[in-house]
mmCIF file of C-alpha atoms and ligand atoms in Angstrom:
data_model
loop_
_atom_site.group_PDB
_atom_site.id
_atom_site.type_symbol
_atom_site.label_atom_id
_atom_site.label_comp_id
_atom_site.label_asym_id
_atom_site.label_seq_id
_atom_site.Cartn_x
_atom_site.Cartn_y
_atom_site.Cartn_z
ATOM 1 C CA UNK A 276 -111.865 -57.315 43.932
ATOM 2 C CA UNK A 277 -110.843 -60.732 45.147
ATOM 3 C CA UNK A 278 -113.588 -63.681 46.201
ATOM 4 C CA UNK A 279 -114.076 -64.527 49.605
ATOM 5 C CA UNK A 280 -115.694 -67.848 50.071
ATOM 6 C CA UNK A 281 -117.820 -68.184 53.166
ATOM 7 C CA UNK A 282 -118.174 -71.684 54.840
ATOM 8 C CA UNK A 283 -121.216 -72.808 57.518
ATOM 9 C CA UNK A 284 -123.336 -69.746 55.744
ATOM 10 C CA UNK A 285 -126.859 -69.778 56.798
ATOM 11 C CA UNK A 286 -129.049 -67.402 54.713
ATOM 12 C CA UNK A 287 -129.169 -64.678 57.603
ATOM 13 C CA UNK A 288 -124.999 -64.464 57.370
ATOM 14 C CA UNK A 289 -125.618 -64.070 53.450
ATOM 15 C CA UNK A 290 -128.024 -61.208 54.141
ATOM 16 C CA UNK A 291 -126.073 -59.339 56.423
ATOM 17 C CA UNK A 292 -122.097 -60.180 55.006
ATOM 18 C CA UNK A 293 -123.521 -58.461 51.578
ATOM 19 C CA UNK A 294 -125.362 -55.593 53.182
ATOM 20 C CA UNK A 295 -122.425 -54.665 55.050
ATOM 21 C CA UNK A 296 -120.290 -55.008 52.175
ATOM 22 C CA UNK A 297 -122.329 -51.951 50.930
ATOM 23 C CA UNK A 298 -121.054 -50.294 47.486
ATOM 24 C CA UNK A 299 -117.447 -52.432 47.766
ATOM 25 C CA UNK A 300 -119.631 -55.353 46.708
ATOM 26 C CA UNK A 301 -117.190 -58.354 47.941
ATOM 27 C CA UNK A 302 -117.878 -60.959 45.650
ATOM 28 C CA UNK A 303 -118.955 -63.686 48.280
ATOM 29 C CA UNK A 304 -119.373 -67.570 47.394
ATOM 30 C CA UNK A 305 -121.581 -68.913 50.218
ATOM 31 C CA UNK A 306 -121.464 -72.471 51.092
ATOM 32 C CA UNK A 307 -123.523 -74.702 53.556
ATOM 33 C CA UNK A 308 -121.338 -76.964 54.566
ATOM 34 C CA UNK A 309 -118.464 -76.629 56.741
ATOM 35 C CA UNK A 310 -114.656 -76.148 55.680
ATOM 36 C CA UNK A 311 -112.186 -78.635 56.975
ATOM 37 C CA UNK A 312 -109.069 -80.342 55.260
ATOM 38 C CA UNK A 313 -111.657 -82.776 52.981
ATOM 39 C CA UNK A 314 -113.573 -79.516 51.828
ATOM 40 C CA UNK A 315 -110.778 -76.957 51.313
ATOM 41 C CA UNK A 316 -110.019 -77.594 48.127
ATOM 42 C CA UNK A 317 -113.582 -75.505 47.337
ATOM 43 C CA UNK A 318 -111.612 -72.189 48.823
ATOM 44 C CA UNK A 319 -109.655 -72.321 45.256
ATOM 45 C CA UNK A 320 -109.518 -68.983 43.798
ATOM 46 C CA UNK A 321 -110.770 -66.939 46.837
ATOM 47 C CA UNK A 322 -107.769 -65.960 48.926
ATOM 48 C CA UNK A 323 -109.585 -65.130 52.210
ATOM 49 C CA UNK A 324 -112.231 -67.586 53.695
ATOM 50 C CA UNK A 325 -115.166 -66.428 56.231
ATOM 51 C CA UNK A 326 -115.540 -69.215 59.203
ATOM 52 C CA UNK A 327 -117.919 -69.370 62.053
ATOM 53 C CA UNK A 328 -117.604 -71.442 65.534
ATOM 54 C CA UNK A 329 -117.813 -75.159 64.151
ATOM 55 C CA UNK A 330 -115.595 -74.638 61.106
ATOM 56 C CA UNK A 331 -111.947 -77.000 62.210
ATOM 57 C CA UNK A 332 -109.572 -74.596 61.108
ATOM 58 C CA UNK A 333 -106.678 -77.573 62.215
ATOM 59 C CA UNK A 334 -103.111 -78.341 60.803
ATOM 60 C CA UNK A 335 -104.481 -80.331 58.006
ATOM 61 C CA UNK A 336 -106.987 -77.808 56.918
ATOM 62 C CA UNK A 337 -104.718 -74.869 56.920
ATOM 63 C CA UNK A 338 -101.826 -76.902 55.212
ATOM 64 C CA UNK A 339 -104.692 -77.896 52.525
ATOM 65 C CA UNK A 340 -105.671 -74.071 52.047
ATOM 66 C CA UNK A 341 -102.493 -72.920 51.937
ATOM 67 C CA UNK A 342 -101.261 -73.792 48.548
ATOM 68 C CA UNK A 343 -104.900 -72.748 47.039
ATOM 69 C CA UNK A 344 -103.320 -69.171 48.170
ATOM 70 C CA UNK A 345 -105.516 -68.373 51.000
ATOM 71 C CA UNK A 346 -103.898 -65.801 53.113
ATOM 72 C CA UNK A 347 -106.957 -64.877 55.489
ATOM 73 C CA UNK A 348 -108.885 -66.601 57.769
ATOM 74 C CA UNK A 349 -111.981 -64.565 58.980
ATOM 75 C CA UNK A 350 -113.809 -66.059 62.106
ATOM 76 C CA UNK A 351 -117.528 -64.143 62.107
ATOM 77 C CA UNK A 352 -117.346 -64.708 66.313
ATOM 78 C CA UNK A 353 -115.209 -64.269 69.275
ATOM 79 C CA UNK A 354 -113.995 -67.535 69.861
ATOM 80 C CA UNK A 355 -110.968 -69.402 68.142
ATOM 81 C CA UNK A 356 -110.183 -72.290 69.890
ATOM 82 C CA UNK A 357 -111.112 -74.058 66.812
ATOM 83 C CA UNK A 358 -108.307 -72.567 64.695
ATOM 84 C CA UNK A 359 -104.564 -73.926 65.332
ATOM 85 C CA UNK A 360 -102.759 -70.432 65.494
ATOM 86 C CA UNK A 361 -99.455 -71.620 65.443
ATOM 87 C CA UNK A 362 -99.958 -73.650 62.050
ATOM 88 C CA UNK A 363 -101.552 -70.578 60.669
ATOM 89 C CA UNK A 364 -98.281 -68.631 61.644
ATOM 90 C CA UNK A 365 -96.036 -70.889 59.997
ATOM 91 C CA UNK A 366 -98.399 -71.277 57.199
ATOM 92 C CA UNK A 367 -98.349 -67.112 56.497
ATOM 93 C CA UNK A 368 -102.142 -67.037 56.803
ATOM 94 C CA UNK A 369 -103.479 -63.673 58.902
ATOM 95 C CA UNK A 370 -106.284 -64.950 60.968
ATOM 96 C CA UNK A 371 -108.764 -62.357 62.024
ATOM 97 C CA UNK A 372 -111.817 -62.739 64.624
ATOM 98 C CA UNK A 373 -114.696 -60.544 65.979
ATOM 99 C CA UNK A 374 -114.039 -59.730 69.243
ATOM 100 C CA UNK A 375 -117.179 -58.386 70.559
ATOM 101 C CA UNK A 376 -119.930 -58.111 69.036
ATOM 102 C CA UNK A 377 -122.640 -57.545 71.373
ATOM 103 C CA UNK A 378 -121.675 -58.896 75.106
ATOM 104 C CA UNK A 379 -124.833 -57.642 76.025
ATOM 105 C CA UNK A 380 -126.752 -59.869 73.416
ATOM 106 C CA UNK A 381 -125.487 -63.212 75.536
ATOM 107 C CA UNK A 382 -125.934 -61.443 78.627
ATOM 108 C CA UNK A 383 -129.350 -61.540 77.958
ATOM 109 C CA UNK A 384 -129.774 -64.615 76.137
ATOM 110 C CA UNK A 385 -127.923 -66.181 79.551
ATOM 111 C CA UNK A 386 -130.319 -64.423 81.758
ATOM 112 C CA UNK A 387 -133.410 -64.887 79.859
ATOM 113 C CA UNK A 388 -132.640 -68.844 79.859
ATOM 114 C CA UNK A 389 -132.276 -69.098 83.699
ATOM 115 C CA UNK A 390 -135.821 -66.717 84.058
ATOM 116 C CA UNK A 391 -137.309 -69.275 81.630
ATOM 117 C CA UNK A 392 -135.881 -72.560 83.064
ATOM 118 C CA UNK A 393 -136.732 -71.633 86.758
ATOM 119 C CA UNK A 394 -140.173 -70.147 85.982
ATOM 120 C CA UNK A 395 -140.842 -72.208 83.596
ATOM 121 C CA UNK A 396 -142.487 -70.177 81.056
ATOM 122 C CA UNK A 397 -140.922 -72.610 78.084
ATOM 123 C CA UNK A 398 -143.399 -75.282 80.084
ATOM 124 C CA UNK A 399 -146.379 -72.955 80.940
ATOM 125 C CA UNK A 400 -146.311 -71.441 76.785
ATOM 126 C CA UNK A 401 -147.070 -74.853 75.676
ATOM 127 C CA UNK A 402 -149.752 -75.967 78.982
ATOM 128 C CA UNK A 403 -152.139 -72.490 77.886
ATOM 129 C CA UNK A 404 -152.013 -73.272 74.115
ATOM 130 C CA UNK A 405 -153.625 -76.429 74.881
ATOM 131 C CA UNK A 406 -156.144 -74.824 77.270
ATOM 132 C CA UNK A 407 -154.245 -75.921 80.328
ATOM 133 C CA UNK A 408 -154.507 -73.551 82.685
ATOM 134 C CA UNK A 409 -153.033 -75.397 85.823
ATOM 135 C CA UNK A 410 -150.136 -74.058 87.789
ATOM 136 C CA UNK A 411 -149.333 -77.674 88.844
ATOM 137 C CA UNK A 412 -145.389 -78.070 88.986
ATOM 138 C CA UNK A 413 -144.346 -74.631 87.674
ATOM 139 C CA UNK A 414 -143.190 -73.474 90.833
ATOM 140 C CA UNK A 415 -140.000 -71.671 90.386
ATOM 141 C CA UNK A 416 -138.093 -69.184 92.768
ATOM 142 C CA UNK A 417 -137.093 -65.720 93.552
ATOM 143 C CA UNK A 418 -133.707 -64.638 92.240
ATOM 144 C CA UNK A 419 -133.519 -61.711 94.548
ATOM 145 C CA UNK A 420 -131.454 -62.514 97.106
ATOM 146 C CA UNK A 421 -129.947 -65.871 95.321
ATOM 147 C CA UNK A 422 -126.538 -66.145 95.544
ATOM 148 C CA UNK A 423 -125.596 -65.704 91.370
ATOM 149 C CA UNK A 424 -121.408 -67.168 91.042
ATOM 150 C CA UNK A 425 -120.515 -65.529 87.579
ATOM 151 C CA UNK A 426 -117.284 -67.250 86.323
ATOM 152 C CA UNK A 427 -115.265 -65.329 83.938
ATOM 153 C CA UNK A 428 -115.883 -61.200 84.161
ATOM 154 C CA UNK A 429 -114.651 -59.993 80.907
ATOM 155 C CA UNK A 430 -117.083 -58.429 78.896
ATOM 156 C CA UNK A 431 -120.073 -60.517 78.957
ATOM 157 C CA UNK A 432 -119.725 -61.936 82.403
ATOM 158 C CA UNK A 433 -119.531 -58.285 84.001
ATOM 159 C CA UNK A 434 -122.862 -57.721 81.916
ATOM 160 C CA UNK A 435 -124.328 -60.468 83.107
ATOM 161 C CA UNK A 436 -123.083 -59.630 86.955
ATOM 162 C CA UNK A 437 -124.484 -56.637 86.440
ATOM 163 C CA UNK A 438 -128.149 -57.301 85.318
ATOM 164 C CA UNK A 439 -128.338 -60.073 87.705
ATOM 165 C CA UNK A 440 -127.734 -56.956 90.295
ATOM 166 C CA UNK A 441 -130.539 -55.588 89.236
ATOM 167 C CA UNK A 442 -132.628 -58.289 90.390
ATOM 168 C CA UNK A 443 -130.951 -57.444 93.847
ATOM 169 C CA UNK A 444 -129.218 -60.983 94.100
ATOM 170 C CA UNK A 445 -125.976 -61.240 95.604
ATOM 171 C CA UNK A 446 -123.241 -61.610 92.885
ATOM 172 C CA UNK A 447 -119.988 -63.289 93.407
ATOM 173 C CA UNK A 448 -117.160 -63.533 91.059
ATOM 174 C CA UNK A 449 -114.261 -65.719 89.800
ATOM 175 C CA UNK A 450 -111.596 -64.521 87.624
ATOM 176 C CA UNK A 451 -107.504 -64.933 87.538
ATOM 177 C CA UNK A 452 -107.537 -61.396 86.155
ATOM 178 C CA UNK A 453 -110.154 -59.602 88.172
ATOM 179 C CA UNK A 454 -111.172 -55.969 87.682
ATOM 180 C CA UNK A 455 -111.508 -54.829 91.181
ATOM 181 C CA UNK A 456 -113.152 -50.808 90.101
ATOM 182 C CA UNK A 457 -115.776 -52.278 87.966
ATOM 183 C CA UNK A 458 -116.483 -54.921 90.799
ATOM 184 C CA UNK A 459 -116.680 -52.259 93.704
ATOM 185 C CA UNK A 460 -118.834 -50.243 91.312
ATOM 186 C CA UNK A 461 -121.758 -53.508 91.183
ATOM 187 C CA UNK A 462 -121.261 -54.776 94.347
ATOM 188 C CA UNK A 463 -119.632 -57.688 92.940
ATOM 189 C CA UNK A 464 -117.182 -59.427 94.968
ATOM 190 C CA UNK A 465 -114.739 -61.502 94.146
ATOM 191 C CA UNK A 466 -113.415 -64.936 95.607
ATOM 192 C CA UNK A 467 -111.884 -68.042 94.423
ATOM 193 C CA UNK A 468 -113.488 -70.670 92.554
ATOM 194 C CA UNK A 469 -113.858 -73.436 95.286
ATOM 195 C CA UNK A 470 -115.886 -70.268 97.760
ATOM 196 C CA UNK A 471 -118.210 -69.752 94.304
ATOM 197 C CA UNK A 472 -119.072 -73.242 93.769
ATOM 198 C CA UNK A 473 -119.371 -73.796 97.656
ATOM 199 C CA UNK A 474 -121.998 -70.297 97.997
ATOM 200 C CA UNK A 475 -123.861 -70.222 94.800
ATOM 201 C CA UNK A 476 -127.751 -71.085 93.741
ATOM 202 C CA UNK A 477 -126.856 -69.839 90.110
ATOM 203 C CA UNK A 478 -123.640 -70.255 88.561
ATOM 204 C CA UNK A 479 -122.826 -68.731 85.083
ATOM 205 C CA UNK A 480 -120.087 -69.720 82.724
ATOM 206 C CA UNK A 481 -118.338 -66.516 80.946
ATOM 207 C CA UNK A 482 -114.726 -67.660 80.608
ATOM 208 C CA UNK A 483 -113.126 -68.886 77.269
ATOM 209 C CA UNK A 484 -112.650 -72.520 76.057
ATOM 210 C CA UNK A 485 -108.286 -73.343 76.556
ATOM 211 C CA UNK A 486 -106.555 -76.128 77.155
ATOM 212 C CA UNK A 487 -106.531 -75.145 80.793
ATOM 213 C CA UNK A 488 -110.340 -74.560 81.388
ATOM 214 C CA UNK A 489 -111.639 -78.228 79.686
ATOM 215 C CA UNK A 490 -113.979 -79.319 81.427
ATOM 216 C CA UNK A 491 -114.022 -76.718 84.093
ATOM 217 C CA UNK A 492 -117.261 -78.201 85.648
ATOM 218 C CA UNK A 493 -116.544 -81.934 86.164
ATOM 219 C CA UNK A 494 -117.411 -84.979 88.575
ATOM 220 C CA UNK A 495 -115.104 -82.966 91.541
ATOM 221 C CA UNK A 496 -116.331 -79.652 90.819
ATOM 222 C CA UNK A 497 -119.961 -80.110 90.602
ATOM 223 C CA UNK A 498 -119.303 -81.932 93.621
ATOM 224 C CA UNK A 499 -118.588 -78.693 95.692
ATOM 225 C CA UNK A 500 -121.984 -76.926 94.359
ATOM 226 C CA UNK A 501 -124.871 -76.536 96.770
ATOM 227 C CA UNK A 502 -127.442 -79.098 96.217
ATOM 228 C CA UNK A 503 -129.725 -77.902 93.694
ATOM 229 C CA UNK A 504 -127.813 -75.454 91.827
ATOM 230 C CA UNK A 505 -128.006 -73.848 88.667
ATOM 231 C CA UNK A 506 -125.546 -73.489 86.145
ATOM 232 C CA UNK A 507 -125.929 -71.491 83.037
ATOM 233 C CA UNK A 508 -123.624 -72.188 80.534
ATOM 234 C CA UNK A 509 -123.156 -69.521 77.492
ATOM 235 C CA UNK A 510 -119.595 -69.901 76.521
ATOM 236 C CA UNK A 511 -118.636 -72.944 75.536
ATOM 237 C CA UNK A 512 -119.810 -76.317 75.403
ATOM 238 C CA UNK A 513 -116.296 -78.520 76.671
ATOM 239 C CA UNK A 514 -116.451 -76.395 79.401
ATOM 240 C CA UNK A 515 -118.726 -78.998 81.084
ATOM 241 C CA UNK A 516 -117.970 -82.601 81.446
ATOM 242 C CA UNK A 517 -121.862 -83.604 79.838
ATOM 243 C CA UNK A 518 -121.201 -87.780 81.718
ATOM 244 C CA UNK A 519 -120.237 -86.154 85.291
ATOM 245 C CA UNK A 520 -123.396 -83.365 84.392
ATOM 246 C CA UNK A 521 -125.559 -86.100 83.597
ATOM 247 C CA UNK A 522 -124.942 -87.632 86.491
ATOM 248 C CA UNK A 523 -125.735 -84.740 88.878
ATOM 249 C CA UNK A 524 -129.060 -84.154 86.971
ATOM 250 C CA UNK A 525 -130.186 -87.546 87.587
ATOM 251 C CA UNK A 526 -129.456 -87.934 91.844
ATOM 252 C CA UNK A 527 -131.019 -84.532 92.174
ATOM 253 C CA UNK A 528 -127.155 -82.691 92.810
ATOM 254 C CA UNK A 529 -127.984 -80.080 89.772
ATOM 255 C CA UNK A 530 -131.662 -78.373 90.254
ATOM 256 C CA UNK A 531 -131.550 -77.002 86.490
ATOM 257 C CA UNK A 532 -129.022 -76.653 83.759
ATOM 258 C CA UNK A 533 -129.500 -74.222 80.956
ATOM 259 C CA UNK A 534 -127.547 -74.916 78.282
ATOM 260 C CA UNK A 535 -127.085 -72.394 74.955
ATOM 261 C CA UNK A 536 -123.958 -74.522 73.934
ATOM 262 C CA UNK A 537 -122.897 -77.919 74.161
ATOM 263 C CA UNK A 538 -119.864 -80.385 74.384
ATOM 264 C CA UNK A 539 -120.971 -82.020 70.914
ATOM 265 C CA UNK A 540 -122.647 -79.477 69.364
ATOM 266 C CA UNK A 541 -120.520 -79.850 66.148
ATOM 267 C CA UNK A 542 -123.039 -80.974 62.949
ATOM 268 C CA UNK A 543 -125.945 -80.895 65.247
ATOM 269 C CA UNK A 544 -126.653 -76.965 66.482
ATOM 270 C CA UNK A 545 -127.712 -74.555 63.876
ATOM 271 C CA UNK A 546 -129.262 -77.597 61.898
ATOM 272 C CA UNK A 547 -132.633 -78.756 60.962
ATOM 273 C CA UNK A 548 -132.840 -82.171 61.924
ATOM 274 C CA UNK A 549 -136.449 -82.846 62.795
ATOM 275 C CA UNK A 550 -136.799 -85.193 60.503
ATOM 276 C CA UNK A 551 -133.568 -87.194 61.573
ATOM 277 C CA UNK A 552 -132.888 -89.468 64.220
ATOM 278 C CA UNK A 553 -130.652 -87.788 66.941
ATOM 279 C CA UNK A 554 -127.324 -89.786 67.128
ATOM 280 C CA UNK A 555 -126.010 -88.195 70.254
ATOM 281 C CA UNK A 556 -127.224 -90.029 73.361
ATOM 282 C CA UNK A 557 -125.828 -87.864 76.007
ATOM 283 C CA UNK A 558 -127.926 -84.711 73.829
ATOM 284 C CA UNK A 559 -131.057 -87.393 73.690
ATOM 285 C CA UNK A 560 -130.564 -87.849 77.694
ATOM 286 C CA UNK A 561 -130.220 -84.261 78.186
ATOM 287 C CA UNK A 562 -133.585 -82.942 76.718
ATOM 288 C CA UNK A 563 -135.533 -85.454 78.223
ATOM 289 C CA UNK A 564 -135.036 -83.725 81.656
ATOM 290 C CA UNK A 565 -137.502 -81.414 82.985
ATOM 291 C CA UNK A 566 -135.355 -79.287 84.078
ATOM 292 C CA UNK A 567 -132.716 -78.810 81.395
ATOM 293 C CA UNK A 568 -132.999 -75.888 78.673
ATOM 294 C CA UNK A 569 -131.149 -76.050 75.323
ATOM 295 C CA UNK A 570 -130.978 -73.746 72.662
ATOM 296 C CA UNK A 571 -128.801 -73.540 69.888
ATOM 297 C CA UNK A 572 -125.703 -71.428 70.081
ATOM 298 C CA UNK A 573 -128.405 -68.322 69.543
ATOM 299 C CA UNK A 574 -126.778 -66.477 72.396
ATOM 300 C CA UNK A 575 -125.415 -64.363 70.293
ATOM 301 C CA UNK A 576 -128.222 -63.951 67.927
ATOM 302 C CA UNK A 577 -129.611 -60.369 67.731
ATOM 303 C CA UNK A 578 -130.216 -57.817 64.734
ATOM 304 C CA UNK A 579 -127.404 -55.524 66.663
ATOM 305 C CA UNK A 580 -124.572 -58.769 66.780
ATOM 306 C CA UNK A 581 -125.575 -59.884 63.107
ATOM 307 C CA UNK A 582 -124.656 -56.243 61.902
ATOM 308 C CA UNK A 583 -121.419 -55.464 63.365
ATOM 309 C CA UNK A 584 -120.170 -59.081 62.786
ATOM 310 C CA UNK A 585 -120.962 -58.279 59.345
ATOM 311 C CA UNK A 586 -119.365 -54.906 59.351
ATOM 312 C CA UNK A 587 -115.996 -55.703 60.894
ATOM 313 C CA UNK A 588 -115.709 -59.042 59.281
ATOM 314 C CA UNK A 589 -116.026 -57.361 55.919
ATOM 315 C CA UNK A 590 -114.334 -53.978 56.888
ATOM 316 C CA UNK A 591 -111.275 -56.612 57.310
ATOM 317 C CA UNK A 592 -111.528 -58.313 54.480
ATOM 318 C CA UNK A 593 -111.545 -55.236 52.389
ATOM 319 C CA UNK A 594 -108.436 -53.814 54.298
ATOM 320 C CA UNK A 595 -106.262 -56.217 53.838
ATOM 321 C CA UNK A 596 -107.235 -56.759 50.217
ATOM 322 C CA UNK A 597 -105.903 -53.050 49.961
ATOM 323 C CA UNK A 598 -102.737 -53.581 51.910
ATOM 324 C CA UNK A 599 -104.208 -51.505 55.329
ATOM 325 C CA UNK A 600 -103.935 -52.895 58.962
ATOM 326 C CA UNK A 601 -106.758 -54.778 60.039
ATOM 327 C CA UNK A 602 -109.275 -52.991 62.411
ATOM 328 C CA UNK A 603 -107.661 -52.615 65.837
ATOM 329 C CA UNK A 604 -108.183 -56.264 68.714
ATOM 330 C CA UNK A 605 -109.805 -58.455 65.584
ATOM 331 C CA UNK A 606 -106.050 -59.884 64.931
ATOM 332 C CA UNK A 607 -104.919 -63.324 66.168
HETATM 333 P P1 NAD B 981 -113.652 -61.847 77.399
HETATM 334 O O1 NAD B 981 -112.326 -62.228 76.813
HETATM 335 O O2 NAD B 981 -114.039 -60.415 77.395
HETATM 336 O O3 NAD B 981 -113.717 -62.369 78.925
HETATM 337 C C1 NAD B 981 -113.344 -63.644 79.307
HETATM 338 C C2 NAD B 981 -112.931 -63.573 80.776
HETATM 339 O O4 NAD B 981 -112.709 -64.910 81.236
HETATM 340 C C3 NAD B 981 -111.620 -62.790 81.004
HETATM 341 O O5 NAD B 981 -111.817 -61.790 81.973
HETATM 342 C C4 NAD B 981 -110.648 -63.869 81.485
HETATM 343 O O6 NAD B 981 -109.701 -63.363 82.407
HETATM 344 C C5 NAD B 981 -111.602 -64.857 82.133
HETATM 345 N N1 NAD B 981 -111.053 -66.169 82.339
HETATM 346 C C6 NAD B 981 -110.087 -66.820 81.641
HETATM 347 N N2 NAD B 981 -109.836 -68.006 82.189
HETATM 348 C C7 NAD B 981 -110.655 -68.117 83.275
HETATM 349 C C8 NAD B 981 -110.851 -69.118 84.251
HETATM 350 N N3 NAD B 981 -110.143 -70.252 84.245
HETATM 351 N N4 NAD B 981 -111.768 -68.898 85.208
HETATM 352 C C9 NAD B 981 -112.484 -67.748 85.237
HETATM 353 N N5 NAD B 981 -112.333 -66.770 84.336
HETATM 354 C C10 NAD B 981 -111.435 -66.952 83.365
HETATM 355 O O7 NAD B 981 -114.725 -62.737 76.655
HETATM 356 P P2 NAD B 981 -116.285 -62.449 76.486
HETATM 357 O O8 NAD B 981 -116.505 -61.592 75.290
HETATM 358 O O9 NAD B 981 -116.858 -62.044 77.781
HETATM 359 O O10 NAD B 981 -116.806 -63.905 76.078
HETATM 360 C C11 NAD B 981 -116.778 -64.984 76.984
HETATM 361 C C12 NAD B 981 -117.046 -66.260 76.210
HETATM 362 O O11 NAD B 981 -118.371 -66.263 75.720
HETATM 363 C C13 NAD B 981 -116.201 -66.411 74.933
HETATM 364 O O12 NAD B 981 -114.958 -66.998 75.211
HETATM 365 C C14 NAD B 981 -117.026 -67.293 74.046
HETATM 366 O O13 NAD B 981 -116.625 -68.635 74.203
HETATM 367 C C15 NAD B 981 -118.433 -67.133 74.598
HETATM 368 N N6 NAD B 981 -119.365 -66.563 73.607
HETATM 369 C C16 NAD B 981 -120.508 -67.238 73.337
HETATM 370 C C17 NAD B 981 -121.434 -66.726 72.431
HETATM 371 C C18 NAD B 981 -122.742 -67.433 72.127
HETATM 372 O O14 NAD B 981 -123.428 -67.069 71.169
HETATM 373 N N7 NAD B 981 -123.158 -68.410 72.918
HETATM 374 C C19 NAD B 981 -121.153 -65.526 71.784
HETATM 375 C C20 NAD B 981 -119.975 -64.849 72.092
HETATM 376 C C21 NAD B 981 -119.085 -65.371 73.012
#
């Protein structure tokens, strides 16, 4: 059975990678740290290697696996826009991914941030354990009726469109490839992205990280948002220019951000580093607002997601070590 070495691997990924492995133990070698050209030299003997969102998976680091014979790349999450494809093509190394795990996981983990940033609860948990009952500055609003802008309606945005529904707000949409039956279905319509910045109190990011969509939400297009706006931001961090959302915290333009990703996340989320001094200043800036929420790339973080990144991350490896196709969508 060959070794698959697992980079970024937090003890929950060990727990559920070898429970899913089941009886065709996979003979894993987890490591902490992150795999990138200086560290792939540790991949030596185990042909496939298990990644994860802040893994660089660039030229240099594929060119340095490649003669160690890795042949597989295994991302454990949707997202590759940290892997250079074309290199890997050249290279002759399969790179697999996990398309969906649970969309409704960060559906919720999107939602629950905006109920928790507008009502505050994050802000009233901490007031009561200190025997502070007063309501003082908690005031939130009423997302019935809101105008909720959901950007990107593939499979979590459509969830998210839809439970926002539920709370009987008015749900607009923005995608280049729309899905006009499921929208008709909601209630949801659609309309361009200027008309969703210009109409919405909430806007929620559900759209990939490309080339094309860097910094989506910049100095111009925050710009066009109603004052005091929302924006919810689930996908990916470089989807938001932080300096031109800084800005529009501070003169009052933004009324909250909620944040479960960020531009420089890289060595900072998923780490304990309360006993460090935080080098980022724009992340610094950012949590002393009010009216900011950040959590660390948990979106995704539920018992359900865990197991079935597990199970086809594993049922891939195990394929391909037996010469089968890989699992149907997880190729890149
Ligand atoms: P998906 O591929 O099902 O849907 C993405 C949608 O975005 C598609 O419908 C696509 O047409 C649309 N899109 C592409 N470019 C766009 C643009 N410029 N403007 C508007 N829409 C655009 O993906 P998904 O499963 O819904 O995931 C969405 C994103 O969520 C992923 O790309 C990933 O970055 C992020 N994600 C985050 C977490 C987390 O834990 N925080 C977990 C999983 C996924």
């Amino acid at each position: 059975m060959i070794a698959a070495a697992c980079y970024d691997a937090k003890p929950y990924d060990r727990r559920y990678l070898q429970h899913a492995a089941g009886q065709q133990r996979i003979p894993w070698r987890f490591y902490e740290f992150h795999i990138g050209a200086a560290t792939a030299s540790t991949a030596r003997g185990a042909p496939a290697v298990c990644v994860f969102v802040n893994d660089q998976i660039d030229r240099a680091c594929l060119e340095a696996l490649a003669p160690l014979g890795v042949k597989l790349v295994a991302l454990r999450c949707a997202g590759f826009n940290n892997v250079d494809l074309p290199a890997a093509k050249l290279l002759g190394i399969a790179v697999t991914r996990v398309p969906a795990y649970s969309p409704h996981a960060v559906a919720e983990h999107a939602v629950g941030l905006l109920l928790t940033l507008n009502r505050k609860i994050h802000r009233a948990y901490n007031r009561v354990r200190e025997y502070n009952f007063s309501l003082n500055s908690l005031v939130g609003f009423d997302i019935a009726g809101k105008t909720v802008g959901i950007v990107g309606t593939g499979k979590i945005g459509r969830i998210a469109a839809q439970i926002f529904c539920g709370f009987e707000a008015r749900v607009i949409a923005y995608d280049p490839v729309p899905a006009p039956e499921w929208a008709q279905r909601h209630g949801v319509i659609y309309t361009d992205f200027p008309a969703l910045l210009a109409a919405s109190d909430i806007v929620s990011l559900h759209l990939p990280l490309s080339p094309q969509t860097v910094h989506l939400l910049n100095a111009q297009t925050i710009s066009r948002l109603k004052r005091g706006a929302f924006i919810i931001n689930t996908s990916r961090g470089k989807l938001i220019d932080t300096t031109a959302m800084l800005e529009a915290l501070k003169d009052g333009r933004l009324g909250g951000v909620a944040l479960d990703v960020y531009e420089e996340e890289e060595g900072v989320f998923f780490e304990d580093l309360s006993g460090e001094v935080l080098q980022d200043e724009e992340l610094s800036r950012l949590l002393t607002f009010p009216n900011v929420l950040i959590t660390s790339h948990q979106a995704f973080f539920t018992h359900e997601a865990l197991t079935e990144i597990a199970r086809v991350t594993t049922e891939n490896i195990l394929r391909w070590e037996n010469g089968q196709p890989f699992l149907p969508g997880t190729t890149l």
